[in-house]
Amino acid sequence: MAIAFQPIQDGFAARVTGVALASELDRETVAAINDGMDRYAVLVFNRQPLEQAEQIAFACRFGALDLGLRKAVIHSKDRTYAATRLDYEALMDISNVDNDGALSGPESRRMLSNLANQLWHSDSSFQQDRVSYSMLSAVICPASGGDTEFADMRMAYDALDDATKAYLEPLEAEHFAFHSRELLGAFPTEEERDSIPPAVWPIVSRLRNGRRSLFIGAHARKVLGIPTAQGRMLLMDLLEHATQRSFVYRHQWAPGDLVIWDNRTTLHRGRPYDTSQRRELRRTTILEDAA
Ligand code: OGA
Ligand code: MN
């Protein structure tokens, strides 16, 4: 069966059939998935449960794997981020389950990460090494809630008026790893703060195909060259504009779903759920090819 893409919304998000992700993919299939990502920015694969090794093998076909926040603290005295119950360092445990297998408590660091993931963001936008795709594979889903929403930053850019586009064109924002946690009232230790210096990115990205896209989200804390308060207001206004329902695809998870999104052209956020139920997903994230 040949790989096929069935668009979910107008030019944004597509369901993919005709490919078995756990098998070794040929080069043409990988190229087709890359083309699909350029076009739709979010791809949904249903009923494709992956073992940990299979998810790592699949992800590696798209580039080198990112370690996200874990990388910065992996050598630190504080082992909270470094420890994992999963078999691979590059597999992120997106769950409400502690390393000992028990449900995470409301005050736990894992629950804080979960909540930070409920703010609109682009994975790892806070680091110098840019990332391309994230891939989330669902293992256990709660009976209701816990959807993930994706917003198309290309459509959001296109819908801006010309004066706003011109104003934004030269602007850059500073993205800081712990800003989203600070928004939730949780402040990093000095060691954590120093371990990931902020990164600066243009607010308007130019894509290879000539289109433009907004690059914002919960890690962005300052617009360079304008007062902090004014910059934050601008970022909040842009975020509100960019996450209108017409730009959003909401994914309702079933076990075995794999969703891939492009962090350069989309924002995403988790939605709340009853945290007395298990929700277990595993994420791999790809570093952008420097070439
Ligand atoms: C992520 C993320 C949201 C969710 O894994 O990067 O933001 O719904 N997840 O779990
Ligand atoms: Mn995320």
Coordinates of C-alpha atoms and ligand atoms in Angstrom, one line a residue:
M1 CA 0.0 0.0 0.0
A2 CA 1.4 3.4 -1.0
I3 CA 1.8 6.2 1.5
A4 CA -1.2 8.6 1.4
F5 CA -2.0 11.9 3.1
Q6 CA -5.5 12.9 3.9
P7 CA -5.7 16.6 4.9
I8 CA -7.6 17.3 8.2
Q9 CA -7.9 21.0 7.8
D10 CA -7.3 23.4 4.9
G11 CA -3.5 22.9 4.3
F12 CA -2.8 22.1 8.0
A13 CA -2.4 18.6 9.5
A14 CA -3.0 15.4 7.7
R15 CA -3.6 11.8 8.5
V16 CA -1.1 9.4 7.0
T17 CA -1.9 5.8 5.9
G18 CA 0.0 3.2 3.9
V19 CA 3.2 3.1 6.0
A20 CA 4.2 0.8 8.9
L21 CA 6.4 2.9 11.2
A22 CA 7.8 0.0 13.1
S23 CA 9.4 -1.5 10.0
E24 CA 12.5 -0.3 8.3
L25 CA 11.5 2.6 6.1
D26 CA 13.0 3.1 2.6
R27 CA 14.4 6.4 1.6
E28 CA 11.4 7.2 -0.6
T29 CA 9.1 6.8 2.3
V30 CA 11.2 9.0 4.5
A31 CA 11.3 11.6 1.8
A32 CA 7.5 11.4 1.4
I33 CA 7.1 12.0 5.1
N34 CA 9.4 15.0 4.9
D35 CA 7.4 16.4 2.0
G36 CA 4.2 15.8 3.9
M37 CA 5.7 17.7 6.9
D38 CA 6.6 20.7 4.7
R39 CA 3.1 20.8 3.4
Y40 CA 0.9 20.0 6.4
A41 CA 3.3 20.7 9.4
V42 CA 1.5 18.1 11.6
L43 CA 1.1 14.4 10.6
V44 CA -1.1 11.9 12.4
F45 CA -0.5 8.1 12.2
N46 CA -3.2 6.0 13.9
R47 CA -2.8 2.4 15.3
Q48 CA 1.0 2.4 15.1
P49 CA 2.1 1.3 18.6
L50 CA 5.9 1.6 18.8
E51 CA 8.3 -0.1 21.2
Q52 CA 10.9 2.2 22.6
A53 CA 13.6 0.9 20.3
E54 CA 11.3 1.3 17.3
Q55 CA 10.4 4.9 18.1
I56 CA 14.2 5.7 18.4
A57 CA 15.0 3.9 15.2
F58 CA 12.1 5.7 13.3
A59 CA 13.1 9.1 14.7
C60 CA 16.8 8.6 13.8
R61 CA 15.8 8.5 10.1
F62 CA 15.0 12.2 10.3
G63 CA 18.2 13.5 12.0
A64 CA 20.1 13.5 15.3
L65 CA 18.0 13.4 18.5
D66 CA 17.7 16.3 20.9
L67 CA 17.8 15.8 24.6
G68 CA 15.8 19.0 25.5
L69 CA 16.0 20.2 29.1
R70 CA 17.6 17.0 30.1
K71 CA 20.8 17.8 28.3
A72 CA 21.5 20.9 30.5
V73 CA 21.1 19.2 33.8
I74 CA 22.3 15.7 32.9
H75 CA 25.7 16.3 34.6
S76 CA 24.3 18.3 37.5
K77 CA 24.1 17.2 41.1
D78 CA 20.3 17.3 40.7
R79 CA 19.4 14.1 39.0
T80 CA 15.7 14.9 38.6
Y81 CA 15.7 15.6 34.9
A82 CA 18.4 13.1 34.1
A83 CA 16.8 10.0 35.7
T84 CA 14.3 8.1 33.5
R85 CA 12.3 4.9 33.6
L86 CA 12.7 4.6 29.8
D87 CA 15.5 2.8 28.1
Y88 CA 16.8 5.7 26.1
E89 CA 18.1 9.1 27.1
A90 CA 16.6 10.6 24.0
L91 CA 13.2 9.3 24.7
M92 CA 11.2 11.9 26.8
D93 CA 8.7 10.5 29.2
I94 CA 5.7 12.7 28.7
S95 CA 3.5 11.3 31.4
N96 CA 2.2 11.8 34.9
V97 CA 4.1 8.8 36.2
D98 CA 7.2 8.9 38.3
N99 CA 10.4 6.9 37.7
D100 CA 9.2 4.3 40.2
G101 CA 6.0 3.8 38.1
A102 CA 3.7 5.5 40.6
L103 CA 1.4 8.5 39.6
S104 CA 3.2 11.8 40.1
G105 CA 2.1 14.0 43.0
P106 CA 0.6 17.5 42.4
E107 CA 3.8 19.1 43.8
S108 CA 6.2 17.0 41.7
R109 CA 8.5 18.3 39.1
R110 CA 7.0 16.1 36.5
M111 CA 3.6 17.6 37.1
L112 CA 5.2 21.0 36.7
S113 CA 6.5 20.0 33.3
N114 CA 3.1 18.7 32.4
L115 CA 1.6 22.0 33.3
A116 CA 4.3 23.9 31.4
N117 CA 3.4 21.8 28.4
Q118 CA -0.1 23.2 28.6
L119 CA 1.2 26.6 27.6
W120 CA 1.5 27.2 23.8
H121 CA 5.1 26.5 22.9
S122 CA 7.7 25.3 20.4
D123 CA 9.9 22.5 21.8
S124 CA 13.4 23.6 22.7
S125 CA 13.0 27.1 21.2
F126 CA 15.1 28.2 24.1
Q127 CA 18.3 26.5 22.8
Q128 CA 20.9 27.5 20.3
D129 CA 20.6 24.2 18.5
R130 CA 17.4 24.5 16.6
V131 CA 15.0 21.5 16.5
S132 CA 12.8 20.4 13.6
Y133 CA 10.3 17.7 14.4
S134 CA 8.9 16.3 17.6
M135 CA 7.2 12.9 17.5
L136 CA 4.8 11.9 20.3
S137 CA 3.7 8.3 20.6
A138 CA 0.8 7.5 22.9
V139 CA 1.0 4.5 25.2
I140 CA -1.8 5.0 27.7
C141 CA -4.5 7.7 27.5
P142 CA -7.0 8.9 30.1
A143 CA -10.7 8.2 29.5
S144 CA -11.2 11.9 28.6
G145 CA -9.2 15.1 28.3
G146 CA -5.5 15.3 27.7
D147 CA -5.8 16.3 24.0
T148 CA -2.9 18.1 22.3
E149 CA -3.6 21.2 20.2
F150 CA -1.4 22.4 17.4
A151 CA -1.5 25.9 15.8
D152 CA -0.2 26.7 12.3
M153 CA 2.2 29.6 12.5
R154 CA 2.3 30.0 8.7
M155 CA -1.4 30.6 8.5
A156 CA -1.1 32.9 11.6
Y157 CA 1.6 34.9 9.9
D158 CA -0.3 35.1 6.6
A159 CA -3.4 36.5 8.4
L160 CA -1.5 39.5 9.9
D161 CA -2.1 42.9 8.3
D162 CA 0.7 44.4 6.2
A163 CA 1.6 47.0 8.7
T164 CA 2.1 44.4 11.5
K165 CA 4.1 42.2 9.1
A166 CA 6.4 45.1 8.3
Y167 CA 6.8 46.0 12.0
L168 CA 7.6 42.4 13.0
E169 CA 10.0 41.7 10.1
P170 CA 13.2 42.9 11.8
L171 CA 12.3 42.0 15.4
E172 CA 14.0 39.2 17.4
A173 CA 12.8 37.6 20.6
E174 CA 14.8 36.0 23.5
H175 CA 13.7 32.5 24.5
F176 CA 14.5 31.2 27.9
A177 CA 14.2 27.6 29.0
F178 CA 12.6 28.3 32.3
H179 CA 10.3 31.2 31.3
S180 CA 7.2 29.0 31.0
R181 CA 7.9 27.6 34.5
E182 CA 8.4 31.1 35.8
L183 CA 5.0 32.0 34.4
L184 CA 3.6 29.2 36.6
G185 CA 5.4 30.6 39.7
A186 CA 8.3 28.0 39.7
F187 CA 11.7 29.6 39.6
P188 CA 14.8 27.7 38.5
T189 CA 17.9 27.3 40.7
E190 CA 20.9 29.3 39.8
E191 CA 22.6 26.1 38.4
E192 CA 19.6 25.4 36.2
R193 CA 19.4 29.0 35.0
D194 CA 23.1 29.1 34.1
S195 CA 23.0 25.7 32.4
I196 CA 20.9 27.0 29.5
P197 CA 21.6 30.5 28.4
P198 CA 18.7 32.1 26.4
A199 CA 18.6 31.9 22.6
V200 CA 17.6 34.7 20.3
W201 CA 15.4 34.1 17.2
P202 CA 13.7 36.3 14.6
I203 CA 10.0 36.5 15.4
V204 CA 9.3 36.0 11.7
S205 CA 11.0 32.9 10.2
R206 CA 11.6 32.6 6.5
L207 CA 10.9 29.1 5.3
R208 CA 12.7 27.3 2.5
N209 CA 9.7 27.5 0.3
G210 CA 9.5 31.3 0.6
R211 CA 6.6 31.3 3.1
R212 CA 6.9 33.0 6.4
S213 CA 6.0 31.8 9.8
L214 CA 5.7 33.3 13.4
F215 CA 8.2 31.9 15.9
I216 CA 6.8 32.7 19.4
G217 CA 5.5 30.7 22.4
A218 CA 5.9 30.4 26.1
H219 CA 9.7 30.4 26.1
A220 CA 9.8 33.8 24.5
R221 CA 10.2 36.4 27.3
K222 CA 11.6 39.5 25.6
V223 CA 11.7 41.4 22.3
L224 CA 15.1 42.8 21.7
G225 CA 15.3 46.6 21.4
I226 CA 12.0 47.4 23.1
P227 CA 11.1 47.7 26.8
T228 CA 10.4 44.3 28.4
A229 CA 6.7 45.1 29.2
Q230 CA 6.0 46.3 25.7
G231 CA 7.7 43.2 24.3
R232 CA 5.7 40.9 26.5
M233 CA 2.5 42.6 25.5
L234 CA 3.4 42.2 21.8
L235 CA 4.2 38.5 22.4
M236 CA 1.0 37.9 24.2
D237 CA -1.0 39.7 21.5
L238 CA 0.7 37.7 18.8
L239 CA 0.0 34.5 20.7
E240 CA -3.6 35.3 21.0
H241 CA -3.9 36.0 17.3
A242 CA -1.9 33.0 16.3
T243 CA -3.9 30.5 18.3
Q244 CA -7.4 31.3 17.0
R245 CA -9.5 28.2 16.5
S246 CA -9.3 28.4 12.7
F247 CA -5.5 27.9 12.9
V248 CA -5.7 25.0 15.4
Y249 CA -5.9 21.2 15.0
R250 CA -6.9 19.4 18.2
H251 CA -5.7 15.8 18.5
Q252 CA -7.6 13.4 20.6
W253 CA -5.2 10.6 21.6
A254 CA -5.8 6.9 21.3
P255 CA -3.1 4.4 22.4
G256 CA -0.8 3.7 19.4
D257 CA -1.2 7.2 17.8
L258 CA 2.0 8.8 16.6
V259 CA 1.9 12.5 15.9
I260 CA 4.8 14.4 14.3
W261 CA 4.9 18.2 14.3
D262 CA 7.3 20.8 13.0
N263 CA 8.4 23.0 15.8
R264 CA 9.6 25.7 13.3
T265 CA 6.1 26.2 11.9
T266 CA 3.7 25.2 14.7
L267 CA 3.0 25.8 18.4
H268 CA 1.4 23.1 20.5
R269 CA 0.0 22.7 24.0
G270 CA -1.4 19.9 26.1
R271 CA -4.9 20.2 27.5
P272 CA -5.9 19.3 31.1
Y273 CA -7.1 15.9 32.2
D274 CA -7.9 14.0 35.4
T275 CA -4.4 13.4 36.7
S276 CA -5.6 10.5 38.9
Q277 CA -5.6 8.6 35.6
R278 CA -2.5 7.6 33.8
R279 CA -1.4 9.4 30.7
E280 CA 1.8 8.1 29.1
L281 CA 3.3 9.3 25.9
R282 CA 6.9 9.2 24.7
R283 CA 8.5 12.0 22.7
T284 CA 11.5 12.1 20.4
T285 CA 12.7 15.4 19.0
I286 CA 15.0 16.0 16.1
L287 CA 17.8 18.5 15.8
E288 CA 17.7 20.6 12.7
D289 CA 20.3 19.6 10.2
A290 CA 23.0 22.3 10.4
A291 CA 23.7 22.0 6.7
Ligands
OGA1 C1 5.5 17.7 24.3 C2 4.3 18.4 24.8 C3 1.9 18.1 25.2 C4 1.0 17.0 25.7 O1 5.5 16.4 24.5 O2 6.4 18.3 23.8 O3 4.3 19.6 24.8 O4 -0.1 17.1 25.3 N1 3.2 17.6 25.1 O5 1.5 16.1 26.4
MN2 MN 6.1 20.3 23.8

